[in-house]
Coordinates of C-alpha atoms in Angstrom, one line a residue:
X1 CA -13.9 22.1 3.3
X2 CA -10.6 21.9 1.5
X3 CA -11.5 18.5 0.0
X4 CA -14.7 19.7 -1.5
X5 CA -13.1 22.7 -2.9
X6 CA -10.3 20.6 -4.3
X7 CA -12.8 18.2 -5.8
X8 CA -14.8 21.1 -7.3
X9 CA -11.6 22.3 -8.9
X10 CA -11.0 19.0 -10.6
X11 CA -14.6 18.8 -11.8
X12 CA -14.9 22.4 -13.1
X13 CA -11.5 22.8 -14.6
X14 CA -9.9 21.5 -17.8
X15 CA -6.3 20.7 -17.9
X16 CA -3.4 18.8 -19.2
X17 CA -0.6 16.3 -18.3
X18 CA 1.8 16.8 -21.2
X19 CA 1.6 18.4 -24.6
X20 CA 2.3 16.7 -27.9
X21 CA 3.4 20.0 -29.2
X22 CA 6.9 21.2 -28.4
X23 CA 5.7 24.7 -28.5
X24 CA 3.3 24.2 -25.6
X25 CA 5.7 22.6 -23.2
X26 CA 6.2 24.5 -20.0
X27 CA 8.5 24.5 -17.0
X28 CA 6.5 25.2 -13.9
X29 CA 9.0 23.8 -11.5
X30 CA 6.2 21.6 -10.1
X31 CA 6.2 17.8 -10.1
X32 CA 2.8 16.2 -10.7
X33 CA 2.6 13.3 -8.3
X34 CA -1.0 12.2 -8.5
X35 CA -3.2 10.8 -11.2
X36 CA -6.1 13.2 -10.4
X37 CA -3.9 16.3 -11.1
X38 CA -2.6 14.7 -14.3
X39 CA -6.0 13.6 -15.6
X40 CA -7.5 17.1 -14.7
X41 CA -4.9 18.7 -17.0
X42 CA -5.4 16.4 -20.0
X43 CA -8.6 18.1 -21.5
X44 CA -7.0 21.6 -21.2
X45 CA -3.9 20.6 -23.1
X46 CA -6.1 19.1 -25.8
X47 CA -7.9 22.4 -26.3
X48 CA -4.7 24.5 -26.1
X49 CA -3.0 22.2 -28.6
X50 CA -5.9 22.8 -31.0
X51 CA -5.3 26.5 -30.7
X52 CA -1.6 26.4 -31.1
X53 CA -1.3 23.8 -33.8
X54 CA -3.8 25.2 -36.3
X55 CA -2.8 24.9 -39.9
X56 CA -0.9 27.9 -41.3
X57 CA -3.0 28.6 -44.4
X58 CA -3.0 31.9 -46.1
X59 CA -6.7 32.1 -45.7
X60 CA -8.9 30.9 -42.9
X61 CA -12.5 29.7 -43.6
X62 CA -15.3 31.0 -41.6
X63 CA -15.8 27.6 -40.2
X64 CA -12.2 27.4 -39.0
X65 CA -12.5 30.8 -37.4
X66 CA -15.7 29.9 -35.7
X67 CA -14.2 26.7 -34.3
X68 CA -11.1 28.5 -33.0
X69 CA -13.4 31.1 -31.4
X70 CA -15.5 28.5 -29.6
X71 CA -12.4 26.6 -28.3
X72 CA -10.8 29.8 -27.0
X73 CA -14.0 31.0 -25.3
X74 CA -14.5 27.5 -23.8
X75 CA -11.0 27.6 -22.3
X76 CA -11.6 31.1 -20.9
X77 CA -14.9 30.2 -19.3
X78 CA -13.4 27.0 -17.8
X79 CA -10.5 28.9 -16.4
X80 CA -12.8 31.4 -14.9
X81 CA -14.7 28.7 -13.0
X82 CA -11.5 27.0 -12.0
X83 CA -10.0 30.2 -10.7
X84 CA -13.1 30.9 -8.6
X85 CA -12.7 27.5 -6.9
X86 CA -9.0 28.1 -6.4
X87 CA -9.7 31.5 -4.7
X88 CA -12.2 29.7 -2.4
X89 CA -9.5 27.3 -1.4
X90 CA -7.1 30.2 -0.7
X91 CA -9.8 31.8 1.5
X92 CA -10.3 28.7 3.5
X93 CA -6.6 27.9 3.9
X94 CA -4.6 30.9 5.0
X95 CA -1.3 29.2 4.7
X96 CA -1.8 28.9 0.9
X97 CA -3.4 32.3 0.4
X98 CA -0.5 34.1 -1.1
X99 CA 0.7 31.3 -3.4
X100 CA -2.8 30.3 -4.5
X101 CA -3.8 33.9 -5.1
X102 CA -0.8 34.5 -7.3
X103 CA -1.4 31.3 -9.3
X104 CA -5.1 32.2 -9.7
X105 CA -4.2 35.7 -10.9
X106 CA -1.8 34.3 -13.5
X107 CA -4.4 31.7 -14.7
X108 CA -7.1 34.3 -15.1
X109 CA -4.7 36.6 -17.0
X110 CA -3.7 33.8 -19.3
X111 CA -7.3 32.8 -19.8
X112 CA -8.3 36.4 -20.7
X113 CA -5.4 36.6 -23.2
X114 CA -6.5 33.4 -24.9
X115 CA -10.0 34.7 -25.1
X116 CA -8.8 37.9 -26.7
X117 CA -6.5 36.1 -29.2
X118 CA -9.3 33.8 -30.3
X119 CA -11.9 36.5 -30.6
X120 CA -12.3 35.9 -34.3
X121 CA -15.3 34.7 -36.3
X122 CA -17.3 35.2 -39.5
X123 CA -18.3 38.7 -38.4
X124 CA -14.6 39.6 -38.0
X125 CA -12.6 39.6 -41.3
X126 CA -9.3 37.9 -41.0
X127 CA -7.4 40.9 -42.5
X128 CA -9.1 43.5 -40.2
X129 CA -6.7 46.4 -39.6
X130 CA -4.9 46.3 -36.2
X131 CA -6.7 43.2 -35.0
X132 CA -4.3 40.9 -33.2
X133 CA -5.5 37.3 -33.2
X134 CA -4.2 33.7 -32.9
X135 CA -3.6 33.8 -36.6
X136 CA -1.4 36.9 -36.6
X137 CA 0.2 36.4 -33.2
X138 CA 1.0 32.8 -32.8
X139 CA 3.9 33.6 -30.4
X140 CA 1.5 35.4 -28.1
X141 CA -0.7 32.4 -28.1
X142 CA 2.2 30.1 -27.1
X143 CA 3.2 32.4 -24.3
X144 CA -0.4 32.6 -23.0
X145 CA -0.7 28.8 -23.2
X146 CA 2.5 28.3 -21.3
X147 CA 1.4 30.7 -18.6
X148 CA -2.1 29.1 -18.4
X149 CA -0.7 25.5 -18.1
X150 CA 1.9 26.5 -15.5
X151 CA -0.5 28.5 -13.3
X152 CA -3.3 25.8 -13.5
X153 CA -0.8 23.1 -12.6
X154 CA 0.4 25.2 -9.7
X155 CA -3.2 25.7 -8.4
X156 CA -3.8 22.0 -8.6
X157 CA -0.6 21.1 -6.8
X158 CA -1.3 23.6 -4.1
X159 CA -4.8 22.2 -3.7
X160 CA -3.3 18.8 -3.4
X161 CA -1.5 20.1 -0.3
X162 CA -4.9 20.3 1.4
X163 CA -5.4 16.6 0.9
X164 CA -2.0 16.0 2.5
X165 CA -2.8 18.3 5.4
X166 CA -6.1 16.4 6.0
X167 CA -4.2 13.0 6.1
X168 CA -1.7 14.5 8.6
X169 CA -4.5 15.9 10.7
X170 CA -6.3 12.6 10.7
X171 CA -3.2 10.7 11.6
X172 CA -2.6 13.1 14.5
X173 CA -6.1 12.5 15.9
X174 CA -5.5 8.7 15.6
X175 CA -2.2 9.1 17.5
X176 CA -3.8 11.0 20.4
X177 CA -6.6 8.5 20.8
X178 CA -4.0 5.7 20.5
X179 CA -2.2 7.1 23.5
X180 CA -5.4 7.3 25.5
X181 CA -6.1 3.7 24.6
X182 CA -2.7 2.7 25.8
X183 CA -3.3 4.3 29.2
X184 CA -6.8 3.1 30.1
X185 CA -7.3 1.1 33.2
X186 CA -10.9 -0.1 33.0
X187 CA -12.7 -2.0 30.3
X188 CA -15.6 0.5 30.2
X189 CA -13.3 3.3 29.5
X190 CA -11.5 1.3 26.9
X191 CA -14.8 0.5 25.0
X192 CA -15.7 4.2 24.9
X193 CA -12.3 5.3 23.6
X194 CA -12.0 2.4 21.2
X195 CA -15.3 3.4 19.6
X196 CA -13.8 6.8 19.0
X197 CA -10.6 5.3 17.7
X198 CA -12.6 3.1 15.3
X199 CA -14.3 6.2 13.8
X200 CA -11.0 8.0 13.4
X201 CA -9.4 4.9 11.8
X202 CA -12.3 4.7 9.3
X203 CA -11.7 8.3 8.3
X204 CA -8.0 7.8 8.1
X205 CA -8.5 4.7 5.9
X206 CA -10.8 6.6 3.5
X207 CA -8.2 9.4 3.1
X208 CA -5.2 7.1 2.7
X209 CA -7.1 4.7 0.4
X210 CA -8.0 7.6 -1.9
X211 CA -4.4 8.8 -1.8
X212 CA -3.0 5.3 -2.5
X213 CA -5.2 5.0 -5.6
X214 CA -4.2 8.5 -6.7
X215 CA -0.4 8.1 -6.5
X216 CA 1.5 7.8 -9.8
X217 CA 4.6 6.3 -8.3
X218 CA 4.1 2.5 -8.1
X219 CA 6.7 2.2 -5.4
X220 CA 5.0 4.7 -3.2
X221 CA 1.7 3.0 -3.9
X222 CA 3.1 -0.4 -2.8
X223 CA 4.5 1.1 0.4
X224 CA 1.2 2.8 1.2
X225 CA -0.6 -0.5 0.6
X226 CA 1.8 -2.3 3.0
X227 CA 1.3 0.3 5.7
X228 CA -2.4 0.3 5.4
X229 CA -2.5 -3.5 5.5
X230 CA -0.6 -3.3 8.8
X231 CA -3.1 -0.8 10.2
X232 CA -6.0 -2.9 9.1
X233 CA -4.8 -6.1 10.7
X234 CA -3.5 -4.4 13.8
X235 CA -6.9 -2.8 14.6
X236 CA -8.4 -6.1 15.7
X237 CA -5.1 -7.2 17.4
X238 CA -5.2 -4.0 19.4
X239 CA -8.7 -4.7 20.5
X240 CA -8.1 -8.2 21.8
X241 CA -4.5 -7.5 23.1
X242 CA -5.8 -4.5 25.1
X243 CA -8.7 -6.5 26.5
X244 CA -6.4 -9.3 27.6
X245 CA -4.1 -6.9 29.3
X246 CA -7.0 -5.2 31.1
X247 CA -8.3 -8.5 32.2
X248 CA -4.9 -9.7 33.4
X249 CA -3.0 -6.5 34.4
X250 CA -0.2 -8.3 36.2
X251 CA 0.6 -10.7 33.3
X252 CA 3.9 -9.7 31.7
X253 CA 3.4 -11.7 28.5
X254 CA 0.0 -9.9 28.0
X255 CA 1.7 -6.6 28.3
X256 CA 4.5 -7.5 25.9
X257 CA 1.9 -8.7 23.4
X258 CA -0.1 -5.4 23.7
X259 CA 3.0 -3.2 23.5
X260 CA 4.1 -4.8 20.3
X261 CA 0.8 -4.1 18.6
X262 CA 0.8 -0.4 19.6
X263 CA 4.4 0.0 18.4
X264 CA 3.6 -1.6 15.0
X265 CA 0.6 0.7 14.5
X266 CA 2.7 3.8 15.3
X267 CA 5.4 2.7 12.8
X268 CA 2.7 2.1 10.1
X269 CA 1.1 5.5 10.8
X270 CA 4.5 7.2 10.5
X271 CA 5.3 5.4 7.2
X272 CA 2.0 6.7 5.7
X273 CA 3.0 10.3 6.6
X274 CA 6.5 9.7 5.2
X275 CA 5.0 8.6 1.9
X276 CA 2.5 11.5 1.5
X277 CA 5.0 14.2 2.6
X278 CA 8.0 12.6 0.9
X279 CA 9.9 12.9 4.2
X280 CA 13.1 10.8 4.4
X281 CA 13.6 8.8 7.6
X282 CA 16.5 6.7 8.8
X283 CA 14.7 3.6 7.6
X284 CA 14.3 4.9 4.0
X285 CA 17.3 3.0 2.7
X286 CA 15.9 -0.3 4.2
X287 CA 12.9 -0.2 2.0
X288 CA 14.6 -1.5 -1.1
X289 CA 17.7 -3.6 -0.4
X290 CA 19.9 -4.5 -3.4
X291 CA 18.1 -7.4 -5.1
X292 CA 19.7 -9.9 -7.5
X293 CA 17.1 -9.1 -10.1
X294 CA 18.0 -5.5 -10.3
X295 CA 21.7 -6.4 -10.1
X296 CA 21.4 -8.6 -13.2
X297 CA 19.3 -6.0 -15.0
X298 CA 22.0 -3.4 -14.4
X299 CA 24.8 -5.7 -15.3
X300 CA 23.2 -6.7 -18.6
X301 CA 22.6 -3.1 -19.4
X302 CA 26.3 -2.3 -18.9
X303 CA 27.3 -5.3 -21.0
X304 CA 25.1 -4.3 -23.9
X305 CA 26.2 -0.6 -23.7
X306 CA 29.6 -1.7 -24.9
X307 CA 28.2 -1.9 -28.4
X308 CA 27.4 1.8 -28.5
X309 CA 30.4 3.0 -26.3
X310 CA 33.2 0.9 -27.6
X311 CA 35.8 3.7 -27.3
X312 CA 34.5 5.7 -24.3
X313 CA 33.7 2.9 -21.9
X314 CA 35.8 0.2 -20.3
X315 CA 34.4 -3.2 -19.3
X316 CA 36.9 -3.5 -16.5
X317 CA 34.4 -2.3 -13.9
X318 CA 32.0 -5.1 -15.0
X319 CA 34.1 -7.6 -13.1
X320 CA 33.5 -5.9 -9.8
X321 CA 29.9 -5.4 -10.8
X322 CA 29.5 -9.1 -11.4
X323 CA 31.3 -10.0 -8.1
X324 CA 28.8 -7.8 -6.2
X325 CA 26.0 -9.6 -7.9
X326 CA 27.5 -13.0 -7.1
X327 CA 27.9 -11.9 -3.4
X328 CA 24.2 -11.4 -3.2
X329 CA 23.6 -15.0 -4.3
X330 CA 25.0 -16.1 -0.9
X331 CA 21.5 -15.6 0.5
X332 CA 20.7 -18.7 -1.5
X333 CA 23.9 -20.7 -1.3
X334 CA 24.5 -20.1 2.5
X335 CA 21.0 -21.1 3.4
X336 CA 20.7 -24.3 5.4
X337 CA 17.4 -25.0 3.5
X338 CA 19.0 -25.0 0.1
X339 CA 19.7 -28.5 -1.2
X340 CA 23.2 -29.6 -2.3
X341 CA 22.1 -29.9 -5.9
X342 CA 20.6 -26.4 -5.9
X343 CA 23.7 -24.9 -4.3
X344 CA 26.0 -26.5 -6.9
X345 CA 23.9 -25.3 -9.8
X346 CA 24.0 -21.7 -8.5
X347 CA 27.7 -21.8 -7.9
X348 CA 28.4 -23.3 -11.4
X349 CA 26.3 -20.6 -13.1
X350 CA 28.2 -17.9 -11.2
X351 CA 31.5 -19.4 -12.3
X352 CA 30.2 -19.5 -15.9
X353 CA 29.2 -15.9 -15.7
X354 CA 32.7 -15.0 -14.5
X355 CA 34.3 -16.8 -17.4
X356 CA 32.1 -15.2 -20.0
X357 CA 32.7 -11.8 -18.5
X358 CA 36.5 -12.3 -18.6
X359 CA 36.2 -13.4 -22.3
X360 CA 34.2 -10.2 -23.0
X361 CA 37.0 -8.1 -21.4
X362 CA 39.5 -9.9 -23.5
X363 CA 37.5 -9.4 -26.7
X364 CA 37.1 -5.7 -25.9
X365 CA 40.8 -5.3 -25.4
X366 CA 41.6 -6.9 -28.8
X367 CA 39.1 -4.6 -30.4
X368 CA 40.8 -1.6 -28.8
X369 CA 44.2 -2.8 -30.0
X370 CA 43.1 -2.8 -33.6
X371 CA 41.3 0.6 -33.2
X372 CA 38.0 -0.9 -34.1
X373 CA 35.2 1.6 -34.6
X374 CA 32.4 -0.8 -33.7
X375 CA 32.0 -4.1 -31.8
X376 CA 33.9 -6.9 -33.4
X377 CA 32.4 -10.3 -34.1
X378 CA 34.2 -11.8 -31.1
X379 CA 32.8 -9.0 -28.9
X380 CA 29.3 -9.6 -30.2
X381 CA 29.6 -13.3 -29.3
X382 CA 31.0 -12.5 -25.9
X383 CA 28.2 -10.0 -25.2
X384 CA 25.6 -12.6 -26.1
X385 CA 27.2 -15.3 -24.0
X386 CA 27.6 -13.1 -21.0
X387 CA 24.0 -11.9 -21.1
X388 CA 22.8 -15.5 -21.6
X389 CA 24.8 -16.8 -18.6
X390 CA 23.5 -14.2 -16.2
X391 CA 19.9 -14.9 -17.5
X392 CA 20.4 -18.6 -16.8
X393 CA 21.6 -17.6 -13.3
X394 CA 18.5 -15.5 -12.7
X395 CA 16.3 -18.4 -14.0
X396 CA 17.9 -20.9 -11.6
X397 CA 17.6 -18.5 -8.6
X398 CA 13.9 -17.9 -9.5
X399 CA 13.3 -21.7 -9.6
X400 CA 15.0 -22.2 -6.2
X401 CA 13.0 -19.4 -4.5
X402 CA 9.7 -20.5 -6.0
X403 CA 10.2 -24.2 -5.1
X404 CA 11.2 -23.2 -1.6
X405 CA 8.2 -21.0 -1.1
X406 CA 5.7 -23.5 -2.6
X407 CA 7.0 -26.3 -0.4
X408 CA 6.8 -24.1 2.7
X409 CA 3.3 -23.1 1.9
X410 CA 2.2 -26.7 1.6
X411 CA 3.8 -27.6 4.9
X412 CA 2.5 -24.6 6.8
X413 CA -0.9 -24.9 5.3
X414 CA -1.6 -27.6 7.8
X415 CA -1.1 -25.1 10.7
X416 CA 0.2 -27.9 13.0
X417 CA 2.2 -25.6 15.4
X418 CA -0.6 -23.1 15.7
X419 CA -3.1 -25.8 16.6
X420 CA -0.7 -27.3 19.0
X421 CA 0.0 -23.9 20.6
X422 CA -3.7 -23.2 21.0
X423 CA -4.4 -26.6 22.6
X424 CA -1.4 -26.4 24.9
X425 CA -2.4 -22.9 26.0
X426 CA -6.0 -23.9 26.7
X427 CA -4.7 -26.8 28.9
X428 CA -2.3 -24.5 30.8
X429 CA 0.8 -26.4 29.8
X430 CA 3.6 -23.9 29.8
X431 CA 6.3 -26.3 28.9
X432 CA 4.4 -27.5 25.9
X433 CA 3.8 -23.9 24.8
X434 CA 7.5 -23.3 25.0
X435 CA 8.3 -26.4 23.0
X436 CA 5.7 -25.5 20.2
X437 CA 7.0 -21.9 20.3
X438 CA 10.4 -23.2 19.3
X439 CA 8.8 -25.0 16.4
X440 CA 7.0 -21.9 15.3
X441 CA 10.2 -19.9 15.6
X442 CA 11.9 -22.2 13.2
X443 CA 9.0 -21.9 10.7
X444 CA 9.0 -18.2 11.1
X445 CA 12.8 -18.1 10.3
X446 CA 12.2 -20.2 7.2
X447 CA 9.4 -17.9 6.0
X448 CA 11.4 -14.8 6.7
X449 CA 14.3 -16.2 4.7
X450 CA 12.0 -17.3 1.9
X451 CA 10.5 -13.9 1.6
X452 CA 14.0 -12.5 1.3
X453 CA 14.8 -14.9 -1.5
X454 CA 11.5 -14.0 -3.3
X455 CA 12.5 -10.3 -3.0
X456 CA 15.7 -11.1 -4.9
X457 CA 13.7 -12.6 -7.8
X458 CA 10.5 -10.5 -7.6
X459 CA 11.0 -8.8 -10.9
X460 CA 10.0 -5.2 -10.1
X461 CA 10.2 -2.8 -7.2
X462 CA 6.5 -2.8 -6.1
X463 CA 6.7 -6.6 -5.6
X464 CA 10.0 -6.2 -3.8
X465 CA 8.2 -3.9 -1.4
X466 CA 5.4 -6.5 -1.0
X467 CA 8.0 -9.2 -0.2
X468 CA 9.6 -7.0 2.4
X469 CA 6.2 -6.4 3.9
X470 CA 5.6 -10.1 4.1
X471 CA 9.0 -10.7 5.7
X472 CA 8.4 -8.1 8.4
X473 CA 4.9 -9.4 9.1
X474 CA 6.1 -13.0 9.8
X475 CA 9.0 -11.6 11.8
X476 CA 6.6 -9.6 14.0
X477 CA 3.6 -11.8 14.3
X478 CA 5.5 -14.9 15.2
X479 CA 6.7 -13.6 18.7
X480 CA 3.2 -12.1 19.2
X481 CA 1.6 -15.5 18.8
X482 CA 4.0 -17.0 21.3
X483 CA 3.3 -14.2 23.9
X484 CA -0.4 -14.7 23.4
X485 CA -0.1 -18.5 23.8
X486 CA 2.0 -18.0 27.0
X487 CA -0.7 -15.7 28.4
X488 CA -3.4 -18.3 27.7
X489 CA -1.3 -21.0 29.3
X490 CA -1.0 -18.8 32.5
X491 CA -4.8 -18.2 32.4
X492 CA -6.3 -21.2 30.7
X493 CA -9.9 -20.4 31.7
X494 CA -9.7 -16.9 30.2
X495 CA -12.0 -16.5 27.2
X496 CA -10.4 -13.2 26.4
X497 CA -6.9 -14.7 26.3
X498 CA -8.1 -17.5 24.1
X499 CA -9.8 -15.0 21.7
X500 CA -6.6 -12.9 21.6
X501 CA -4.5 -15.9 20.6
X502 CA -7.0 -16.8 17.9
X503 CA -6.8 -13.3 16.4
X504 CA -3.0 -13.5 16.1
X505 CA -3.2 -17.0 14.6
X506 CA -5.7 -15.8 12.0
X507 CA -3.3 -12.9 11.1
X508 CA -0.5 -15.5 10.5
X509 CA -2.8 -17.6 8.4
X510 CA -3.9 -14.5 6.4
X511 CA -0.3 -13.6 5.7
X512 CA 0.3 -17.2 4.4
X513 CA -2.6 -16.7 2.0
X514 CA -1.1 -13.3 0.9
X515 CA 2.2 -15.0 0.4
X516 CA 0.7 -17.6 -1.9
X517 CA -0.9 -14.8 -4.0
X518 CA 2.4 -12.9 -4.0
X519 CA 4.2 -16.0 -5.3
X520 CA 1.7 -16.2 -8.1
X521 CA 2.3 -12.6 -9.0
X522 CA 6.1 -13.1 -9.0
X523 CA 5.6 -16.0 -11.4
X524 CA 3.4 -13.9 -13.6
X525 CA 6.0 -11.2 -13.9
X526 CA 8.8 -13.7 -14.6
X527 CA 6.7 -15.3 -17.4
X528 CA 5.8 -11.9 -18.9
X529 CA 2.3 -11.5 -17.4
X530 CA 1.8 -8.4 -15.3
X531 CA 0.4 -8.6 -11.8
X532 CA -1.5 -6.1 -9.6
X533 CA 1.5 -5.3 -7.2
X534 CA -0.8 -5.1 -4.1
X535 CA 0.5 -5.4 -0.6
X536 CA -2.8 -6.8 0.4
X537 CA -3.1 -9.1 -2.5
X538 CA -6.8 -9.6 -2.0
X539 CA -8.9 -11.2 -4.8
X540 CA -12.4 -10.6 -3.5
X541 CA -14.5 -8.1 -5.4
X542 CA -17.0 -5.9 -3.6
X543 CA -20.2 -4.3 -4.4
X544 CA -19.5 -0.6 -5.0
X545 CA -20.7 1.5 -2.0
X546 CA -20.5 5.2 -1.5
X547 CA -18.4 6.7 1.3
X548 CA -21.3 7.0 3.7
X549 CA -22.3 3.4 3.3
X550 CA -18.7 2.2 3.7
X551 CA -18.3 4.2 6.9
X552 CA -21.6 2.9 8.2
X553 CA -20.7 -0.7 7.6
X554 CA -17.2 -0.3 9.1
X555 CA -18.6 1.3 12.3
X556 CA -21.3 -1.4 12.6
X557 CA -18.7 -4.0 12.5
X558 CA -16.6 -2.3 15.2
X559 CA -19.7 -1.7 17.4
X560 CA -20.9 -5.3 17.1
X561 CA -17.4 -6.5 18.0
X562 CA -17.3 -4.2 21.0
X563 CA -20.7 -5.3 22.2
X564 CA -19.7 -8.9 22.0
X565 CA -16.5 -8.1 23.9
X566 CA -18.5 -6.3 26.6
X567 CA -20.8 -9.2 27.1
X568 CA -18.0 -11.8 27.1
X569 CA -16.0 -9.8 29.7
X570 CA -19.0 -9.6 32.1
X571 CA -19.9 -13.2 31.7
X572 CA -16.3 -14.3 32.4
X573 CA -16.3 -12.2 35.5
X574 CA -19.4 -13.9 36.7
X575 CA -18.0 -17.4 36.0
X576 CA -15.2 -16.7 38.4
X577 CA -17.5 -16.1 41.4
X578 CA -17.3 -18.9 43.8
X579 CA -20.7 -18.8 45.4
X580 CA -23.8 -20.3 43.8
X581 CA -26.1 -17.7 45.4
X582 CA -24.2 -14.9 43.5
X583 CA -24.6 -16.8 40.2
X584 CA -28.3 -17.4 40.8
X585 CA -29.0 -13.8 41.7
X586 CA -27.2 -12.6 38.6
X587 CA -29.1 -15.1 36.5
X588 CA -32.4 -14.0 37.9
X589 CA -31.7 -10.3 37.4
X590 CA -30.5 -10.7 33.8
X591 CA -32.6 -13.6 32.5
X592 CA -35.5 -11.6 31.1
X593 CA -33.2 -8.8 30.0
X594 CA -30.9 -11.3 28.4
X595 CA -33.6 -12.8 26.3
X596 CA -34.7 -9.4 25.1
X597 CA -31.2 -8.5 24.3
X598 CA -30.7 -11.7 22.4
X599 CA -33.8 -11.0 20.3
X600 CA -32.5 -7.5 19.5
X601 CA -29.0 -8.8 18.7
X602 CA -30.4 -11.5 16.4
X603 CA -32.2 -8.9 14.3
X604 CA -29.2 -6.5 14.4
X605 CA -26.6 -9.1 13.5
X606 CA -28.8 -10.6 10.8
X607 CA -29.0 -7.2 9.2
X608 CA -25.2 -6.7 9.4
X609 CA -24.6 -10.2 8.1
X610 CA -26.8 -9.6 5.0
X611 CA -25.2 -6.3 4.3
X612 CA -21.8 -7.7 4.8
X613 CA -22.4 -10.5 2.3
X614 CA -23.2 -7.8 -0.3
X615 CA -20.1 -5.9 0.8
X616 CA -18.0 -9.1 0.4
X617 CA -15.9 -7.9 3.3
X618 CA -13.4 -6.0 1.2
X619 CA -14.8 -2.5 1.2
X620 CA -13.2 -2.0 -2.1
X621 CA -13.0 1.8 -2.1
X622 CA -11.0 2.1 1.1
X623 CA -9.5 -1.4 1.2
X624 CA -9.8 -1.1 5.0
X625 CA -11.9 -3.5 7.0
X626 CA -12.3 -1.6 10.2
X627 CA -15.0 -4.2 11.2
X628 CA -12.4 -6.9 10.6
X629 CA -14.1 -9.8 8.8
X630 CA -17.6 -8.5 9.5
X631 CA -19.4 -11.5 8.1
X632 CA -17.6 -14.1 10.2
X633 CA -17.8 -12.0 13.4
X634 CA -21.4 -11.0 13.0
X635 CA -22.5 -14.6 12.5
X636 CA -20.2 -15.9 15.2
X637 CA -21.2 -13.2 17.6
X638 CA -24.9 -13.8 17.0
X639 CA -24.5 -17.5 17.8
X640 CA -22.2 -17.0 20.8
X641 CA -24.4 -14.3 22.3
X642 CA -27.5 -16.4 21.8
X643 CA -26.0 -19.4 23.6
X644 CA -24.6 -17.3 26.4
X645 CA -27.7 -15.3 27.1
X646 CA -30.1 -18.2 26.8
X647 CA -28.3 -20.0 29.6
X648 CA -28.4 -17.0 32.0

């Protein structure tokens, strides 16, 4: 396949990312976007640099000539193997045939030229008449090196397109199956299609996980992590929301709940493709709204540049730059949850920054009037005071945002509205569900606003993206919990509706845990300690498994979950029968089979449970738990099935 060919290319080639020698720089017109391509090129540039930067001595020792010969031949052999793999990729992917063929031809030609230029050694005297070598034709070596590096880079970048193509193809398969899932009308059909969907999602998770780890751009990596986190959590939501809708097809709240999950999954799938193809959508500008942290950083840069650009720059624009910055602080000062003391402190620091900026403008004007060639003492003082005042503003905003987030996490850690919603739904109290939904809505708005404040003070763009992801997650899951609770209140005896509400509540609680870790990372960055910048923000470490083992574990988790769902659905149907004779006949028929199934499930789930403990549930390589919380569910399912089947 294209992947294996691309992997072979990385293994069999030597390459470079950048050259320490100015003479070996090249302009291929290709941007290297992944670490794998960059790391593949590093060994080659090391060897090429050795050839180009040899010492220009009048005489070359036999040892030096032999070393140059060995390096040159090693480069030539490596290029030959590399080109063979590139040509295989071209054969398997007709859309790349012409470009890849040309790049391979140029690489082979450059490799041959280097081999010829380094064809020197003890048996070949340096002064041999007519012999052109690296010693006599350094310019030729530089040209050959440039051509080699350019062509090898192009082959690698073209091979990388195959990986992108695979991700797109995998996404398309997931979308098709997703559409089938959305249209199913029976539970049996849903189970069959969802099993296929699970397999396709595992494959998609592997491809996108590898891509995420390979990306050089930290912003793209953070966006990819956020999209993959959505897909991970939505997979289990999709299962329970679809089951609930199938069980209660006339329930409007169940339909709304399911539709929201499908919509969010499609958006996340689209975001992944936008990242890997670098397509720009209408939502691109919403990814990184203007943050106060970046505004302060840009403002301080403009202020400090006055030292170097005294005559060519005017600080007049800094006034409007500061006002734009102050305007963003309204997210803090206009908030109903900001205390009076906090609001006054922010406003006072904004006013101080204005005064210091005005003083700086005045000092600059005086320096201009006396035709000063460098910053005057008054200017230096004004620059320091202005930078200090906006730094104090940033510190105050950071303190307000962190205190707000910490207080909210303490309050919401008790999960009172969620527990109340689950209890009211199970008792069929629609009015109580509506009342607790209003409480949850208020908490959701507080969390959304707090995520926005944290975004302002996050300290870097990857963490800004993670804050935005958290904000969007609370904004979406809140209403989904309410619709799930309403469905349960309408059908209080429905085990499926109860399970669905539980899944959405768990997603809310999980996001609160992620927010706590995000808060810690923001503090680390503020205090000078670097964080991981992960949208998932998971701390668990997993045993390293190979791809086959990871796929097997993920599929086992999904299959076990589906088996549990199938049994629960059938049992629930039986419980609704009104006649004892029907129940007794069903019990007689399935009693023996149920005990046998229970025994088999006990063995099966124990095996999955043991494996899942070793796995630590994180599936580190893919960061995708298609068998969502395998340990918990395998243990829980084992117990529930045992109890259910033992009573048949």
